[in-house]
Amino acid sequence: MADINRDKAQNESAHTVSLAARSHAEIAGVIEVKSFDEQSVVLDTVCGQLVLEGEGLHVGTLDMTRGVLVIDGRQTAFYYMDAPTTRKKGFFRG
């Protein structure tokens, strides 16, 4: 079990987001680009799904062997989408 936690910590430390002047982002730890257009880019990273929003977004460089993505354009928001948690119903919760 310790090996799994160590591997997860190493993967998460490989994820970085560098933003310069809200117009140039370099993101490491990218697993897959789910979708992109001029208003949003949706990525799977080693730390979960990341959504970048803005105007005139352009995917400049995508290096999947290193897991690095470069995005240019006016960037207004970055946020992570956590998977919805479903609570199991117990005997007293109905």
XYZ file of C-alpha atoms in Angstrom, residues 33-76:
44
model
C -6.807 16.562 -23.892
C -10.552 15.881 -23.690
C -11.760 18.892 -25.699
C -10.750 22.378 -26.713
C -12.067 25.405 -28.544
C -11.450 29.161 -28.369
C -13.297 29.472 -25.023
C -12.201 26.388 -23.066
C -9.725 23.540 -22.828
C -10.575 20.397 -20.817
C -7.683 18.131 -19.791
C -7.128 15.016 -17.749
C -4.037 15.474 -15.586
C -2.328 13.323 -12.982
C -4.195 15.441 -10.378
C -7.654 15.191 -11.964
C -9.612 16.964 -14.682
C -8.503 20.557 -15.289
C -10.611 23.144 -17.122
C -9.076 26.317 -18.523
C -11.406 29.089 -19.735
C -10.674 32.226 -21.704
C -10.888 33.989 -25.034
C -9.053 33.203 -28.262
C -7.427 30.107 -26.751
C -5.000 28.240 -28.970
C -3.204 24.971 -28.216
C 0.352 25.796 -29.168
C 2.385 22.719 -28.286
C 1.235 19.279 -27.183
C 3.965 16.817 -26.213
C 2.199 13.687 -24.976
C 5.453 11.769 -24.460
C 6.380 14.290 -21.748
C 2.783 15.192 -20.834
C 3.265 18.917 -21.521
C 0.718 21.287 -23.073
C 1.165 24.963 -24.022
C -1.905 27.185 -24.384
C -1.881 30.764 -25.674
C -4.702 33.322 -25.556
C -6.425 35.375 -22.847
C -6.925 33.058 -19.888
C -9.608 33.937 -17.352
